[in-house]
Amino acid sequence: MSKLDTGKYIELFRTELYENVLPFWLEHSLDREYGGYFNCLDREGRVYDTTKHMWLQCRQVWMFSRLYNALEKRNSWLEAARSGVDFIRKYGCGSNGRVYFSLSREGRPVFIQRKIFAECFYIMALDEYSRAVGDLELKKEALALFEKVLTWKDDPAALGRPVLSGQPAVSSLAVPMIILWVADQLAEGEKDAPFKELMEKSTAEMLLHARHDKKIVLENVAPDGSLLEGCLGRLINPGHAIEAGWFLLERARKTGNHELGEAAISIIEWPFEKGWDPEHGGIFYFMDSEGAPPFQLEWFMKLWWPHCEALYALLLAWHETGDQRFADWFEQVADYAMSRFRDPVHGEWFGYLNREGNPTHTLKGGAYKGCFHVPRFLLLCIKLLEKIC
Amino acid sequence: MSKLDTGKYIELFRTELYENVLPFWLEHSLDREYGGYFNCLDREGRVYDTTKHMWLQCRQVWMFSRLYNALEKRNSWLEAARSGVDFIRKYGCGSNGRVYFSLSREGRPVFIQRKIFAECFYIMALDEYSRAVGDLELKKEALALFEKVLTWKDDPAALGRPVLSGQPAVSSLAVPMIILWVADQLAEGEKDAPFKELMEKSTAEMLLHARHDKKIVLENVAPDGSLLEGCLGRLINPGHAIEAGWFLLERARKTGNHELGEAAISIIEWPFEKGWDPEHGGIFYFMDSEGAPPFQLEWFMKLWWPHCEALYALLLAWHETGDQRFADWFEQVADYAMSRFRDPVHGEWFGYLNREGNPTHTLKGGAYKGCFHVPRFLLLCIKLLEKIC
């Protein structure tokens, strides 16, 4: 095995999780009046908007339940999870089972997306919490909703999306990724190994996004894996691809699929090499595979979550391959992230930096940032590092 | 009257319009095979995506028709407009009259928004072109669609937007603005002065967004003008407010409403003073009225269009008031825009700069930038400056 000071990182990440990240959310996010979480928090943890975004309500339930299940049986973590699970079950779903995107502070529905992601995070939350408290009814609820999601995911009309004749048929990387993630969650520890076929299908769909000829991972391809025209077909989201890479690498480890493991390593390596800004450091948010101007105004920004995903992915890739490059890249990203994103004054991490690596936003929580990516990567890295040591 | 070298700017803007801006679109945007316009053009004018975005198809029809009607009877301008009008009439609308947001190159529908803006730009295009060619049938089509838009604008369900109990009732500045603009266009030169009441109502709605106590203009308020909670209620888009200001100032001039004129001057002055970046220059894209972190990742960027709107608004405000501050601000924005946005090498303007004023995107046309804001402000300024001289 090549060199990485694993002891240093266990210590660093444990301190970060226990002293800098979790206290921020436990102190500032719990809504003790209405339940659920305030997820729009400024640098110091003050609530600047009381909207409750369901992605983040559900992810926070999952996160505290997971910490409780995997790291330590802390009552404060279970209590934090319970406050969220009660809230989302009471207010999160419409009559047809669709999960809202956002609620008012008291739980009245504000917005619903024409996508399946809120539902998937809801399932994750119920399932992980059910393991924490041993409530099999919650697991059944999660499974029942997943059955619905599997029909909705290929049926735009069911989600309220108009079907128009000029729309190309698209396989979006995000969909098989989240299906794989949810199926893997629901199957964890189950004796009859459910969803095996579904996970194989999702894995195969994800692999279609990796283009060996150009060493790139595309966000969108045709369902048969062929290239799509225009910006849609050239879009690269390096952090998202790297996340897909570690999902696949974990799948490969669980199934002992060596070939999948090799493909997964490439899906971590290629987007990292392409996505790292050679001039200012950090991982770009979006890129065009041919260098055309990306539609996304924020393409050049450095966001916290691609760096969280990269840290775990690179550590896992190093563990699997022993290749020193991955250890070096891991240290490079850790240095960047801990010096640029981490807020040593008020806890948690900044979410959004300009290309040069300076914060453009001081928020700690917003419509898409909450108690999730930072503690998840810390937990994953701590568990893996402890295993290695 | 205070000092402004009007002759210099007539010359500068005429040269810019005739030599730097219009040639770019005439040379690169016309799709001679399928009609309509390529609106995704890179720095040099190469097509990087063949999607045809209806906002930009319609705005380009309007723009070339307007140039033909107001500036010079150039055949190439009328031909350019005709190519667009044929395309949008053939492919732009669904069976219910709704106008798509985007089409494939050949005209097949790709996406439809749950908003009325595509319809409004379509009406503008038909009306202005109908004036250029004297085709009253087109005007009738425009009027018929406007009648539909007026029912749709207050009926989210008709636009396919779910109505949820937690949604606050919102008056969004963009809606009365575009209704006023379209109504004014349709009424132009008509003997019976139609839409008078509608324009008065839209004007009154727009004025509710100006908060005299704090000297700010808010994007979203409650229908009675009271403040809305959270980020939604604190959102400021300085360039958009400034655009609203000149819409209102023109309305005040046309109706001889002195009180409205004074209000309009404030609606130009306040957002300009608040929106100008004291550190790096340029107008911020989004702000929070209380300084909380804006949700929009791109809040700190400098976009071309707010600067276009500000140039005409400040010139008009100077013309109306004689106040030297407006002339000075006009020169300040002109210097910034001509040195930062203008591309002296390949024509047209860059659309997107970082906070420091350097281009983040080299595109000249994309999903929201096309042949519109730059030539519109140049035309408006030229006409006003010529009147002053």
Tab-separated table of C-alpha atoms in Angstrom, chain A residues 40 42 48-50 53 100 104 108-112 114 162 164-168 229-232 234 285 292-301 303 352 354 356 360-363 366-367, chain B residues 40 42 48-50 53 100 104 108-112 114 162 164-168 229-232 234 285 292-301 303 352 354 356 360-363 366-367:
chain	number	residue	atom	x	y	z
A	40	CYS	CA	-31.948	28.121	5.539
A	42	ASP	CA	-26.748	31.980	7.561
A	48	TYR	CA	-32.959	33.744	7.150
A	49	ASP	CA	-35.923	31.922	5.605
A	50	THR	CA	-38.350	29.513	7.293
A	53	HIS	CA	-37.105	22.132	1.697
A	100	TYR	CA	-43.435	18.050	-2.071
A	104	SER	CA	-43.966	26.442	4.814
A	108	ARG	CA	-48.224	23.666	4.245
A	109	PRO	CA	-47.111	22.684	0.713
A	110	VAL	CA	-45.417	25.411	-1.317
A	111	PHE	CA	-43.842	23.735	-4.346
A	112	ILE	CA	-43.672	20.345	-6.017
A	114	ARG	CA	-41.747	17.256	-11.697
A	162	PRO	CA	-45.730	17.427	-20.724
A	164	LEU	CA	-43.426	16.900	-26.468
A	165	SER	CA	-42.420	15.483	-29.818
A	166	GLY	CA	-39.095	17.296	-30.060
A	167	GLN	CA	-37.778	16.051	-26.725
A	168	PRO	CA	-34.968	13.575	-27.257
A	229	GLU	CA	-26.778	16.577	-29.658
A	230	GLY	CA	-26.043	20.013	-28.298
A	231	CYS	CA	-25.302	21.301	-24.820
A	232	LEU	CA	-27.501	18.644	-23.254
A	234	ARG	CA	-22.060	17.534	-23.898
A	285	TYR	CA	-19.363	22.761	-11.191
A	292	ALA	CA	-18.326	25.214	-25.741
A	293	PRO	CA	-19.884	27.782	-23.387
A	294	PRO	CA	-21.955	25.982	-20.732
A	295	PHE	CA	-25.546	27.214	-20.340
A	296	GLN	CA	-25.154	27.228	-16.552
A	297	LEU	CA	-24.151	30.675	-15.305
A	298	GLU	CA	-22.441	29.110	-12.268
A	299	TRP	CA	-20.295	26.618	-14.198
A	300	PHE	CA	-16.990	28.057	-12.924
A	301	MET	CA	-17.972	28.108	-9.261
A	303	LEU	CA	-19.309	24.050	-4.643
A	352	TYR	CA	-20.250	28.400	-2.701
A	354	ASN	CA	-15.989	31.876	-6.866
A	356	GLU	CA	-10.601	31.878	-7.257
A	360	THR	CA	-19.593	34.225	-2.759
A	361	HIS	CA	-22.265	33.189	-0.267
A	362	THR	CA	-21.903	32.921	3.486
A	363	LEU	CA	-24.941	30.683	3.984
A	366	GLY	CA	-30.146	26.949	1.677
A	367	ALA	CA	-32.547	25.338	-0.766
B	40	CYS	CA	-26.898	29.668	-29.410
B	42	ASP	CA	-20.304	31.293	-29.493
B	48	TYR	CA	-22.880	25.446	-30.517
B	49	ASP	CA	-26.455	24.232	-30.046
B	50	THR	CA	-29.277	24.199	-32.594
B	53	HIS	CA	-35.540	29.250	-27.839
B	100	TYR	CA	-43.439	26.706	-26.413
B	104	SER	CA	-35.647	21.699	-32.113
B	108	ARG	CA	-40.471	20.265	-33.033
B	109	PRO	CA	-41.470	21.291	-29.474
B	110	VAL	CA	-38.936	20.522	-26.759
B	111	PHE	CA	-40.038	22.404	-23.654
B	112	ILE	CA	-42.912	24.545	-22.414
B	114	ARG	CA	-45.546	27.290	-16.856
B	162	PRO	CA	-50.228	23.091	-9.263
B	164	LEU	CA	-50.768	24.443	-3.231
B	165	SER	CA	-52.119	25.714	0.062
B	166	GLY	CA	-48.790	26.992	1.379
B	167	GLN	CA	-48.035	29.203	-1.607
B	168	PRO	CA	-48.309	32.847	-0.670
B	229	GLU	CA	-41.724	36.712	4.188
B	230	GLY	CA	-38.346	35.189	3.496
B	231	CYS	CA	-36.006	35.327	0.531
B	232	LEU	CA	-38.919	35.613	-1.875
B	234	ARG	CA	-36.610	40.335	0.041
B	285	TYR	CA	-27.687	40.508	-10.741
B	292	ALA	CA	-29.067	37.878	3.742
B	293	PRO	CA	-27.475	35.340	1.387
B	294	PRO	CA	-29.380	35.302	-1.918
B	295	PHE	CA	-30.554	31.852	-3.084
B	296	GLN	CA	-29.304	32.602	-6.595
B	297	LEU	CA	-25.772	31.265	-7.096
B	298	GLU	CA	-25.085	33.912	-9.731
B	299	TRP	CA	-26.165	36.921	-7.641
B	300	PHE	CA	-22.745	38.608	-7.800
B	301	MET	CA	-22.323	38.298	-11.559
B	303	LEU	CA	-24.956	40.522	-16.829
B	352	TYR	CA	-21.756	37.216	-18.396
B	354	ASN	CA	-17.672	37.617	-12.863
B	356	GLU	CA	-14.494	41.585	-11.058
B	360	THR	CA	-17.020	33.896	-17.443
B	361	HIS	CA	-18.769	32.887	-20.669
B	362	THR	CA	-17.739	33.790	-24.187
B	363	LEU	CA	-21.121	33.048	-25.756
B	366	GLY	CA	-27.702	31.292	-25.374
B	367	ALA	CA	-31.014	30.259	-23.874
